[in-house]
Amino acid sequence: MRGRTRGMRMGQYGPAVRVMVLFTVLLGIAYPLAITGVGQVAFHDRANGSRVEKSGTVVGSSLIGQSFAGSKRYFWGRPSAGGYDPLATGASNLALDSSGLRKQVAQRRAQAAKADGVAPSRVAADALYASGSGVDPQISPAYAEQQVRRVAAARGLSAATVRRLVAEHTQGRELGFLGEPRVNVLALNLALDASH
């Protein structure tokens, strides 16, 4: 009886191994290749990182924010808890009542108010708080408007010209009702470079 049970178990290994090999080929090789192929054909730009080029050189991604802070000639993006490193994305995980977060917000508020020439109470929220990913490429139209005078003065442009560029680069809500209007900072800064 014991030998027969062992023989039955050994007979089950063959089909189990064949099923494992079949699913490894299907799900480990064929499926990833098919999805990659569809992505390359139907969504080529997105599948390759939504790279943004200037004069044939990749200068960033339309999906990943980068730091322009410190330069008066450019619009600044949201603060980043991960230092704008796409490999270290994430929020700071500081609670709203954290003294560390309050200190960061106070410093950011003072920096933005001074740079943009606005009252500290008028600084846009996305100038103060990092996003959940830490690399959001967009800012709110309110934060863009806050920066218009600084950028216009640094570039020797009229505020109306800079506002027109902001308006041209403001994206509305997805499907007309999802999310909030937003401005892609890299695209706007590249448009500024191209215009002046």
Tab-separated table of C-alpha atoms in Angstrom:
chain	number	residue	atom	x	y	z
A	1	MET	CA	0.000	0.000	0.000
A	2	ARG	CA	2.796	2.357	0.909
A	3	GLY	CA	4.536	1.739	-2.450
A	4	ARG	CA	1.306	2.403	-4.344
A	5	THR	CA	0.796	5.745	-2.550
A	6	ARG	CA	4.359	6.734	-3.369
A	7	GLY	CA	3.798	5.824	-7.025
A	8	MET	CA	0.611	7.926	-7.144
A	9	ARG	CA	2.467	10.937	-5.696
A	10	MET	CA	5.318	10.528	-8.178
A	11	GLY	CA	2.723	10.399	-10.980
A	12	GLN	CA	1.389	13.797	-9.848
A	13	TYR	CA	4.774	15.527	-10.116
A	14	GLY	CA	4.832	15.290	-13.909
A	15	PRO	CA	1.608	17.260	-14.467
A	16	ALA	CA	2.566	19.744	-11.717
A	17	VAL	CA	5.928	20.430	-13.370
A	18	ARG	CA	4.275	20.801	-16.804
A	19	VAL	CA	1.717	23.276	-15.404
A	20	MET	CA	4.481	25.236	-13.676
A	21	VAL	CA	6.510	25.435	-16.915
A	22	LEU	CA	3.391	26.425	-18.885
A	23	PHE	CA	2.474	29.253	-16.488
A	24	THR	CA	6.093	30.398	-16.273
A	25	VAL	CA	6.201	30.747	-20.061
A	26	LEU	CA	2.746	32.361	-20.243
A	27	LEU	CA	2.938	34.719	-17.270
A	28	GLY	CA	6.678	35.196	-16.946
A	29	ILE	CA	7.603	35.616	-20.621
A	30	ALA	CA	4.661	35.888	-23.055
A	31	TYR	CA	2.457	38.238	-20.995
A	32	PRO	CA	5.253	40.762	-20.156
A	33	LEU	CA	6.394	40.767	-23.802
A	34	ALA	CA	2.818	41.342	-25.009
A	35	ILE	CA	2.206	44.193	-22.550
A	36	THR	CA	5.555	45.776	-23.449
A	37	GLY	CA	4.697	45.507	-27.150
A	38	VAL	CA	1.283	47.099	-26.682
A	39	GLY	CA	2.847	49.872	-24.604
A	40	GLN	CA	5.486	50.584	-27.260
A	41	VAL	CA	2.938	50.656	-30.077
A	42	ALA	CA	-0.036	52.373	-28.431
A	43	PHE	CA	1.661	54.522	-25.764
A	44	HIS	CA	5.237	54.919	-27.003
A	45	ASP	CA	5.932	58.255	-25.266
A	46	ARG	CA	4.513	57.190	-21.900
A	47	ALA	CA	6.077	53.731	-22.029
A	48	ASN	CA	9.486	55.367	-22.438
A	49	GLY	CA	9.186	57.773	-19.508
A	50	SER	CA	7.493	60.772	-21.166
A	51	ARG	CA	10.903	62.276	-21.818
A	52	VAL	CA	11.153	65.960	-22.686
A	53	GLU	CA	13.904	66.991	-25.094
A	54	LYS	CA	15.448	70.355	-25.837
A	55	SER	CA	17.743	70.601	-28.857
A	56	GLY	CA	18.027	66.808	-28.987
A	57	THR	CA	19.002	66.471	-25.316
A	58	VAL	CA	16.709	64.953	-22.695
A	59	VAL	CA	16.099	67.637	-20.061
A	60	GLY	CA	13.509	65.854	-17.948
A	61	SER	CA	10.188	64.065	-17.915
A	62	SER	CA	6.732	65.553	-18.108
A	63	LEU	CA	5.774	63.166	-15.291
A	64	ILE	CA	8.589	63.859	-12.802
A	65	GLY	CA	9.172	67.191	-11.109
A	66	GLN	CA	12.576	68.745	-10.725
A	67	SER	CA	13.988	71.605	-8.742
A	68	PHE	CA	14.168	75.096	-10.210
A	69	ALA	CA	14.212	76.754	-6.774
A	70	GLY	CA	16.843	79.388	-6.324
A	71	SER	CA	16.622	80.715	-9.877
A	72	LYS	CA	14.455	83.800	-10.215
A	73	ARG	CA	14.175	83.192	-13.986
A	74	TYR	CA	12.159	79.991	-13.576
A	75	PHE	CA	8.897	78.908	-12.020
A	76	TRP	CA	9.462	76.703	-9.001
A	77	GLY	CA	7.702	73.391	-8.429
A	78	ARG	CA	6.367	71.893	-5.250
A	79	PRO	CA	8.792	71.067	-2.450
A	80	SER	CA	10.067	67.495	-2.472
A	81	ALA	CA	10.511	65.312	0.604
A	82	GLY	CA	12.797	63.015	-1.421
A	83	GLY	CA	14.994	65.682	-2.992
A	84	TYR	CA	13.358	65.253	-6.441
A	85	ASP	CA	14.951	61.816	-6.729
A	86	PRO	CA	12.499	59.586	-8.644
A	87	LEU	CA	14.094	56.533	-7.026
A	88	ALA	CA	13.366	57.872	-3.539
A	89	THR	CA	9.834	59.111	-4.009
A	90	GLY	CA	7.458	59.489	-1.142
A	91	ALA	CA	6.058	61.865	1.377
A	92	SER	CA	7.835	63.040	4.499
A	93	ASN	CA	5.358	61.138	6.692
A	94	LEU	CA	5.346	64.031	9.134
A	95	ALA	CA	2.010	64.573	10.851
A	96	LEU	CA	0.298	67.958	10.633
A	97	ASP	CA	1.062	68.576	14.309
A	98	SER	CA	4.758	67.684	13.869
A	99	SER	CA	7.142	70.408	14.969
A	100	GLY	CA	9.465	69.350	12.129
A	101	LEU	CA	6.755	69.902	9.529
A	102	ARG	CA	5.754	73.231	11.074
A	103	LYS	CA	9.379	74.365	10.888
A	104	GLN	CA	9.691	73.281	7.229
A	105	VAL	CA	6.456	75.052	6.308
A	106	ALA	CA	7.556	78.242	8.083
A	107	GLN	CA	10.875	78.204	6.203
A	108	ARG	CA	9.176	77.539	2.868
A	109	ARG	CA	6.602	80.258	3.536
A	110	ALA	CA	9.308	82.822	4.306
A	111	GLN	CA	11.372	81.820	1.252
A	112	ALA	CA	8.414	81.948	-1.161
A	113	ALA	CA	7.051	85.204	0.275
A	114	LYS	CA	10.444	86.875	-0.027
A	115	ALA	CA	11.213	85.522	-3.510
A	116	ASP	CA	7.781	86.317	-4.965
A	117	GLY	CA	7.167	89.570	-3.090
A	118	VAL	CA	3.908	88.481	-1.497
A	119	ALA	CA	2.637	88.562	2.049
A	120	PRO	CA	3.409	85.318	3.918
A	121	SER	CA	-0.329	84.764	4.407
A	122	ARG	CA	-0.821	84.831	0.598
A	123	VAL	CA	1.681	82.056	-0.234
A	124	ALA	CA	0.012	79.211	-2.156
A	125	ALA	CA	-0.362	75.907	-0.319
A	126	ASP	CA	1.611	73.948	-2.902
A	127	ALA	CA	4.624	76.160	-2.174
A	128	LEU	CA	4.508	74.944	1.414
A	129	TYR	CA	3.736	71.223	1.384
A	130	ALA	CA	5.464	68.433	-0.490
A	131	SER	CA	3.251	66.122	-2.479
A	132	GLY	CA	2.637	62.485	-1.659
A	133	SER	CA	5.066	61.350	-4.362
A	134	GLY	CA	7.601	64.103	-3.760
A	135	VAL	CA	8.113	64.554	-7.505
A	136	ASP	CA	4.871	66.108	-8.774
A	137	PRO	CA	5.593	67.914	-12.047
A	138	GLN	CA	2.679	70.345	-11.703
A	139	ILE	CA	1.717	73.296	-9.566
A	140	SER	CA	-1.616	75.017	-9.099
A	141	PRO	CA	-2.513	78.049	-11.236
A	142	ALA	CA	-2.561	80.037	-7.966
A	143	TYR	CA	1.080	79.166	-7.249
A	144	ALA	CA	2.012	79.966	-10.849
A	145	GLU	CA	0.265	83.359	-10.554
A	146	GLN	CA	2.158	84.032	-7.327
A	147	GLN	CA	5.454	83.637	-9.234
A	148	VAL	CA	4.576	85.642	-12.379
A	149	ARG	CA	6.015	88.983	-11.259
A	150	ARG	CA	9.312	87.472	-10.079
A	151	VAL	CA	9.861	85.535	-13.313
A	152	ALA	CA	8.784	88.462	-15.509
A	153	ALA	CA	11.151	90.870	-13.727
A	154	ALA	CA	14.088	88.429	-13.872
A	155	ARG	CA	13.598	87.888	-17.607
A	156	GLY	CA	12.759	91.467	-18.530
A	157	LEU	CA	9.314	90.450	-19.769
A	158	SER	CA	5.938	91.969	-19.061
A	159	ALA	CA	3.758	90.229	-16.501
A	160	ALA	CA	1.085	89.940	-19.209
A	161	THR	CA	3.460	87.951	-21.446
A	162	VAL	CA	4.345	85.567	-18.629
A	163	ARG	CA	0.660	85.218	-17.646
A	164	ARG	CA	-0.173	84.333	-21.252
A	165	LEU	CA	2.431	81.525	-21.151
A	166	VAL	CA	1.014	80.297	-17.843
A	167	ALA	CA	-2.495	80.254	-19.351
A	168	GLU	CA	-1.239	78.343	-22.414
A	169	HIS	CA	0.337	75.706	-20.150
A	170	THR	CA	-2.565	75.341	-17.723
A	171	GLN	CA	-4.289	71.979	-18.048
A	172	GLY	CA	-7.910	71.641	-16.991
A	173	ARG	CA	-9.577	68.883	-15.033
A	174	GLU	CA	-9.372	65.401	-16.508
A	175	LEU	CA	-12.605	64.557	-18.339
A	176	GLY	CA	-13.865	67.956	-17.190
A	177	PHE	CA	-14.466	66.948	-13.564
A	178	LEU	CA	-11.542	64.912	-12.186
A	179	GLY	CA	-8.721	66.580	-10.293
A	180	GLU	CA	-7.808	70.250	-10.316
A	181	PRO	CA	-6.401	72.601	-12.955
A	182	ARG	CA	-2.601	72.443	-13.009
A	183	VAL	CA	0.493	73.830	-14.713
A	184	ASN	CA	3.410	71.612	-15.779
A	185	VAL	CA	6.475	73.449	-14.468
A	186	LEU	CA	9.042	71.957	-16.870
A	187	ALA	CA	6.899	72.663	-19.943
A	188	LEU	CA	6.271	76.233	-18.775
A	189	ASN	CA	9.965	76.871	-18.075
A	190	LEU	CA	10.960	75.494	-21.476
A	191	ALA	CA	8.371	77.760	-23.103
A	192	LEU	CA	9.886	80.710	-21.244
A	193	ASP	CA	13.347	79.804	-22.530
A	194	ALA	CA	12.006	79.519	-26.078
A	195	SER	CA	10.233	82.884	-25.894
A	196	HIS	CA	13.151	84.846	-24.441
